Coordinates of C-alpha atoms and ligand atoms in Angstrom, one line a residue:
M189 CA 68.4 103.9 127.6
H190 CA 69.9 107.0 129.3
R191 CA 68.2 110.4 129.1
L192 CA 71.4 111.9 127.7
W193 CA 71.4 109.6 124.6
S194 CA 71.1 111.4 121.3
H195 CA 68.2 110.7 118.9
T196 CA 70.6 108.9 116.5
L197 CA 71.8 106.7 119.4
Q198 CA 68.2 105.9 120.4
R199 CA 67.4 104.7 116.9
L200 CA 70.4 102.4 116.6
S201 CA 70.4 98.6 116.6
P202 CA 74.1 97.8 116.9
Y203 CA 75.7 94.9 115.1
T204 CA 76.0 91.7 117.1
P205 CA 79.3 89.9 116.5
G206 CA 79.5 86.1 116.4
E207 CA 80.1 84.3 119.6
Q208 CA 83.8 84.1 120.6
A209 CA 84.4 80.9 122.5
Q210 CA 86.4 81.1 125.8
N211 CA 86.9 77.4 125.8
S212 CA 89.8 76.2 123.6
D213 CA 88.4 72.7 123.0
V214 CA 85.4 74.2 121.1
I215 CA 85.3 73.6 117.3
K216 CA 84.7 77.1 116.2
L217 CA 83.1 77.3 112.7
N218 CA 80.9 80.4 113.3
T219 CA 82.8 83.5 112.4
N220 CA 84.7 82.6 109.3
E221 CA 88.2 82.7 110.7
H222 CA 90.8 81.0 108.5
A223 CA 91.2 77.2 109.1
L224 CA 95.0 77.4 109.2
P225 CA 97.5 79.4 111.4
P226 CA 98.9 82.6 109.8
S227 CA 102.3 82.8 107.9
S228 CA 105.1 81.8 110.2
G229 CA 107.2 84.6 108.7
A230 CA 104.5 87.1 109.8
V231 CA 104.4 85.6 113.3
S232 CA 108.2 85.9 113.7
A233 CA 108.3 89.4 112.3
G234 CA 105.9 90.4 115.1
Q235 CA 108.0 88.6 117.7
Q236 CA 111.1 90.5 116.6
L237 CA 109.4 94.0 116.6
D238 CA 111.8 96.6 118.0
V239 CA 110.5 97.8 121.4
E240 CA 111.3 101.4 120.3
R241 CA 108.4 101.0 117.8
L242 CA 106.0 100.5 120.7
R243 CA 107.3 103.6 122.6
R244 CA 106.6 105.8 119.6
Y245 CA 103.4 106.5 117.7
P246 CA 103.0 104.3 114.7
D247 CA 103.6 105.5 111.1
P248 CA 100.2 107.3 110.5
T249 CA 100.4 106.4 106.8
S250 CA 101.3 102.7 107.3
R251 CA 103.9 103.3 104.6
L252 CA 105.6 100.0 104.5
L253 CA 102.4 98.0 104.7
T254 CA 100.8 100.2 102.0
K255 CA 103.8 99.5 99.8
A256 CA 103.6 95.8 100.4
I257 CA 99.9 95.7 99.7
A258 CA 100.4 97.8 96.5
K259 CA 103.1 95.4 95.3
A260 CA 101.0 92.3 96.0
N261 CA 98.0 93.8 94.1
N262 CA 100.0 95.4 91.2
V263 CA 98.7 98.9 92.0
S264 CA 100.4 102.0 93.2
S265 CA 100.7 103.1 96.9
D266 CA 98.4 106.1 96.4
Q267 CA 95.7 103.5 95.4
V268 CA 95.8 101.8 98.9
L269 CA 94.5 103.0 102.3
V270 CA 95.1 100.8 105.4
T271 CA 92.7 100.7 108.3
N272 CA 91.8 98.8 111.5
G273 CA 90.0 95.9 109.9
S274 CA 87.8 96.3 106.8
D275 CA 84.8 97.3 109.1
E276 CA 86.6 100.6 109.7
V277 CA 87.2 101.4 106.1
L278 CA 83.6 100.5 105.3
A279 CA 82.5 102.9 108.0
F280 CA 84.8 105.6 106.6
A281 CA 83.3 104.9 103.1
W282 CA 79.8 105.5 104.5
T283 CA 80.8 108.9 105.9
A284 CA 82.8 109.8 102.8
F285 CA 80.5 108.7 100.0
L286 CA 77.2 107.3 101.2
S287 CA 75.8 109.8 103.8
D288 CA 73.9 112.4 101.7
T289 CA 70.2 112.2 101.1
D290 CA 70.8 111.9 97.3
K291 CA 73.3 109.1 97.9
V292 CA 71.2 106.4 99.6
P293 CA 73.0 103.1 98.7
A294 CA 71.4 100.0 97.4
V295 CA 72.5 96.7 98.9
P296 CA 71.3 93.1 98.3
A297 CA 68.5 92.1 100.8
M298 CA 70.6 89.2 102.0
T299 CA 74.0 90.5 102.8
Y300 CA 76.5 91.6 105.5
T301 CA 74.3 92.7 108.4
F302 CA 76.7 95.6 109.4
Y303 CA 75.5 97.6 106.3
P304 CA 72.1 98.6 107.8
V305 CA 73.9 99.5 111.1
W306 CA 76.2 102.0 109.3
A307 CA 73.3 103.3 107.3
K308 CA 71.5 104.2 110.5
L309 CA 74.5 105.6 112.3
L310 CA 76.2 107.4 109.4
G311 CA 73.9 107.5 106.5
Q312 CA 70.4 108.6 105.4
G313 CA 68.9 105.2 104.6
L314 CA 69.3 102.0 102.6
H315 CA 67.6 100.5 99.6
Q316 CA 67.4 96.8 99.8
V317 CA 67.2 94.8 96.6
T318 CA 65.4 91.5 96.6
M319 CA 67.5 88.4 95.9
N320 CA 67.1 86.3 92.8
S321 CA 65.3 83.0 93.5
D322 CA 68.7 81.1 93.6
L323 CA 69.9 83.7 96.2
S324 CA 72.3 85.4 93.7
I325 CA 72.4 89.2 93.6
D326 CA 69.9 90.8 91.2
V327 CA 72.5 92.8 89.2
E328 CA 69.9 94.3 86.9
A329 CA 68.1 95.8 89.9
L330 CA 71.4 97.3 91.2
K331 CA 72.0 98.7 87.7
A332 CA 68.6 100.3 87.6
W333 CA 69.2 102.0 91.0
D334 CA 70.2 105.6 90.6
G335 CA 72.4 105.9 93.6
P336 CA 75.5 104.1 94.9
V337 CA 75.6 100.3 95.3
V338 CA 77.4 98.2 97.9
F339 CA 77.8 94.4 98.0
P340 CA 80.3 91.8 99.0
N341 CA 81.9 89.6 96.3
P342 CA 81.6 86.8 97.2
N343 CA 78.4 87.8 99.0
A344 CA 77.9 86.9 102.7
P345 CA 76.3 84.8 103.9
T346 CA 75.6 83.0 100.6
G347 CA 79.2 82.7 99.4
L348 CA 78.0 83.2 95.8
S349 CA 80.2 85.4 93.6
L350 CA 79.8 87.5 90.5
P351 CA 82.1 87.3 87.5
L352 CA 84.4 90.2 86.6
E353 CA 82.5 91.0 83.3
T354 CA 79.3 91.5 85.3
I355 CA 81.0 93.7 87.9
E356 CA 82.7 95.8 85.1
G357 CA 79.3 96.2 83.4
L358 CA 77.8 97.5 86.7
V359 CA 80.7 99.9 87.3
A360 CA 80.7 101.2 83.7
H361 CA 76.9 101.5 83.6
N362 CA 76.9 104.8 85.6
P363 CA 80.3 106.5 86.2
N364 CA 78.6 109.0 88.4
R365 CA 77.7 106.7 91.2
L366 CA 80.0 104.7 93.5
V367 CA 80.2 100.9 93.3
L368 CA 81.7 99.6 96.6
I369 CA 82.7 96.0 96.4
D370 CA 83.5 94.4 99.8
E371 CA 86.1 91.7 99.1
A372 CA 86.4 90.5 102.7
Y373 CA 86.4 87.0 101.3
F374 CA 89.0 87.6 98.7
G375 CA 91.4 84.7 98.0
F376 CA 89.1 81.7 98.1
G377 CA 88.2 81.4 94.5
A378 CA 86.2 84.6 93.5
V379 CA 87.7 86.9 90.9
S380 CA 88.8 90.3 92.3
A381 CA 87.8 93.6 90.7
A382 CA 91.1 95.2 91.7
P383 CA 92.4 95.3 88.1
L384 CA 89.6 97.8 87.3
I385 CA 90.5 100.5 89.8
S386 CA 92.9 102.4 87.5
Q387 CA 90.3 102.5 84.7
Y388 CA 87.2 103.4 86.8
D389 CA 87.3 106.1 89.4
N390 CA 83.8 105.2 90.8
L391 CA 85.0 101.8 92.0
L392 CA 86.0 101.2 95.6
I393 CA 87.2 97.8 96.9
T394 CA 87.6 96.9 100.5
R395 CA 89.6 94.0 101.8
S396 CA 90.5 92.3 105.1
F397 CA 93.5 90.4 106.5
S398 CA 91.0 88.6 108.8
K399 CA 90.0 85.9 106.4
S400 CA 92.5 85.7 103.5
H401 CA 95.6 86.0 105.8
A402 CA 94.4 84.2 109.0
L403 CA 94.8 87.4 111.0
A404 CA 91.4 88.2 112.4
G405 CA 93.0 89.0 115.8
L406 CA 95.2 91.7 114.3
R407 CA 92.4 93.9 112.9
V408 CA 93.9 95.1 109.5
G409 CA 91.9 95.9 106.4
Y410 CA 92.4 98.2 103.5
A411 CA 90.8 99.9 100.5
L412 CA 91.9 99.9 96.9
A413 CA 90.6 102.6 94.6
H414 CA 91.6 105.4 92.2
A415 CA 93.9 107.8 94.0
S416 CA 91.4 110.7 93.9
L417 CA 88.5 108.7 95.2
L418 CA 90.7 107.2 98.0
E419 CA 91.8 110.8 99.0
G420 CA 88.2 111.2 100.3
L421 CA 88.6 108.2 102.6
R422 CA 92.0 109.6 103.8
R423 CA 90.3 112.8 104.7
V424 CA 87.7 110.9 106.8
K425 CA 90.5 108.8 108.5
D426 CA 92.5 111.9 109.4
S427 CA 89.3 113.6 110.8
F428 CA 88.6 110.5 113.0
N429 CA 91.9 108.9 114.1
S430 CA 95.2 109.7 112.4
Y431 CA 96.9 106.6 113.9
P432 CA 94.4 103.8 113.3
V433 CA 96.8 100.9 112.7
D434 CA 99.2 100.1 115.5
A435 CA 102.9 99.4 115.0
Y436 CA 102.6 95.7 115.7
A437 CA 99.8 95.2 113.3
Q438 CA 101.7 97.1 110.6
C439 CA 104.7 94.9 111.1
V440 CA 102.9 91.6 111.1
A441 CA 100.6 92.4 108.2
T442 CA 103.5 93.7 106.0
A443 CA 105.3 90.3 106.5
A444 CA 102.0 88.4 105.9
V445 CA 101.1 90.1 102.6
S446 CA 104.7 89.6 101.3
D447 CA 104.5 85.8 101.9
S448 CA 102.8 84.9 98.6
A449 CA 103.8 81.2 99.0
W450 CA 101.8 81.0 102.3
F451 CA 98.8 82.7 100.7
A452 CA 98.7 80.4 97.7
K453 CA 99.0 77.2 99.8
A454 CA 96.6 78.3 102.5
S455 CA 93.9 79.4 99.9
A456 CA 94.2 76.1 98.1
T457 CA 93.8 74.2 101.4
V458 CA 90.6 76.2 102.2
E459 CA 89.2 75.5 98.7
E460 CA 90.0 71.8 99.0
N461 CA 88.4 71.5 102.5
R462 CA 85.4 73.5 101.3
A463 CA 84.8 71.0 98.6
A464 CA 85.0 68.1 101.1
L465 CA 82.7 69.9 103.5
A466 CA 80.1 70.6 100.8
A467 CA 80.3 66.9 99.6
G468 CA 79.9 65.6 103.2
L469 CA 76.9 67.9 103.9
T470 CA 75.3 66.9 100.5
Q471 CA 75.6 63.3 101.5
L472 CA 73.7 64.0 104.7
G473 CA 70.8 65.5 102.7
F474 CA 71.7 69.2 102.9
S475 CA 71.4 71.6 100.0
V476 CA 74.7 73.6 99.8
L477 CA 75.2 76.8 97.8
P478 CA 78.3 76.8 95.6
S479 CA 80.5 79.0 97.8
Q480 CA 83.6 81.0 96.8
A481 CA 84.3 82.0 100.4
N482 CA 85.7 80.3 103.4
F483 CA 82.3 79.2 104.5
V484 CA 79.3 77.3 103.1
L485 CA 75.6 78.1 103.5
A486 CA 73.6 74.9 103.8
S487 CA 69.9 74.0 104.5
H488 CA 68.3 70.7 105.5
P489 CA 64.8 69.9 104.5
E490 CA 63.7 68.9 108.0
H491 CA 65.6 71.2 110.4
T492 CA 66.0 74.9 110.7
G493 CA 69.4 76.4 111.0
I494 CA 68.7 77.5 114.6
V495 CA 67.8 73.9 115.7
L496 CA 71.0 72.5 114.1
T497 CA 73.1 75.3 115.7
E498 CA 71.7 74.6 119.1
Y499 CA 72.3 70.9 118.8
L500 CA 75.9 71.3 117.5
K501 CA 76.6 73.7 120.5
T502 CA 75.8 70.8 122.8
Q503 CA 78.5 68.9 121.0
N504 CA 81.0 71.8 121.4
I505 CA 80.7 72.9 117.8
L506 CA 79.8 76.5 117.0
V507 CA 78.2 77.4 113.6
R508 CA 76.0 80.4 112.7
S509 CA 72.3 80.7 112.0
W510 CA 69.6 83.5 112.0
S511 CA 66.0 84.0 113.1
S512 CA 65.0 86.2 110.1
D513 CA 62.5 84.6 107.7
D514 CA 64.8 84.6 104.7
L515 CA 67.6 82.9 106.5
L516 CA 65.7 80.6 108.8
P517 CA 66.3 77.4 106.9
W518 CA 70.1 78.1 106.6
V519 CA 73.1 77.3 108.6
R520 CA 76.5 78.9 107.8
I521 CA 79.5 76.8 108.5
T522 CA 83.1 78.1 108.3
V523 CA 85.5 75.9 106.4
G524 CA 87.7 74.2 109.0
T525 CA 90.5 71.7 109.1
K526 CA 89.8 68.2 107.8
D527 CA 89.6 66.9 111.4
Q528 CA 87.2 69.7 112.5
Q529 CA 85.0 69.0 109.6
A530 CA 85.0 65.2 110.3
C531 CA 83.8 65.9 113.8
L532 CA 81.1 68.2 112.5
L533 CA 79.8 65.8 109.9
S534 CA 79.9 62.9 112.4
A535 CA 77.9 64.9 114.9
L536 CA 75.3 65.9 112.3
A537 CA 75.1 62.3 111.1
D538 CA 74.3 61.2 114.7
Y539 CA 71.6 63.8 115.0
L540 CA 70.0 63.2 111.6
N541 CA 70.0 59.4 112.0
D542 CA 68.6 59.4 115.5
Ligands
PLP2038 C1 81.2 90.7 104.2 C2 82.1 91.2 105.3 N1 82.7 92.4 105.2 C3 83.5 92.9 106.1 C4 83.8 92.1 107.3 C5 84.7 92.7 108.3 O1 85.9 92.2 108.3 P1 87.1 92.7 109.2 O2 87.5 91.6 110.1 O3 88.2 93.1 108.3 O4 86.6 94.0 109.9 C6 83.2 90.9 107.4 C7 83.4 90.1 108.6 O5 83.0 89.0 108.9 C8 82.3 90.4 106.4 O6 81.7 89.2 106.5

């Protein structure tokens, strides 16, 4: 700690990103990247980018990408705001809507671990709502909270999702508070709340190209909301960095979101592989939560998540686990290719049968 650090900085506990392997023969199932390569149309659009677009500043409004996202989601361009990954738009949302003392947001106790970090850096606190015994979100407790609510759908790291009627009930329950739904894992089976944004101006949805479009390295995310709510995020963006999304990212993401055939096929492959992974783990004695994301959360009656993670690392396979009491039994495994999953299941079988 340096003597010049601010009080806020001294209180921070920054987010720790998942391990990024340097070695290419590692089977990397720890940070929920897509199992497949991105759309080939998107890759070649990037390769053909006019060099002149690198010399100049990028379009500050990401106009073409915004238009393509609007078209893919059947909304208008003024209901879309593009950012550097969904982490950036979530941080903007904290500043715009969740930073006043009378706007302390409620989040599920088991959820994306970046929320408490933003709450400390940009907000005034966080109200954590205990999970139901099956690890689903306690929607009634969120309803009863007077302030804004924030949660992923499907939730991370459980992978469990809420149906649209439940989400609409929560949004309609109190039009004077924000409901922020983090749809980072959109596209793998959960129903999106996007069709509700024109009707409810207290609903904000965030999305990511990292998972659904296999473009985690590109860092593109976006928000969908009623135009007047979104204007608040735009004001924060333009007070922070008016050129957040670079020219290359805008070009590749525009081609990616326009390739609906790739999206349909890739999402179906992930769902199929997820079912195979869950079945394989169940056969080995794991309990597996019914996930609608590109990962599964599993627990074994005899081994903690950390023990399994450490063993798998010795086999060149990365998965994710935690040391907190609530998550200690669990291991989170990203859906991989069929071959990667076969290696994982065979390594686990060797360990468990030893
Ligand atoms: C629930 C959730 N929200 C947001 C993000 C951030 O995604 P991005 O890569 O778009 O910043 C993640 C990343 O893992 C996540 O799990």
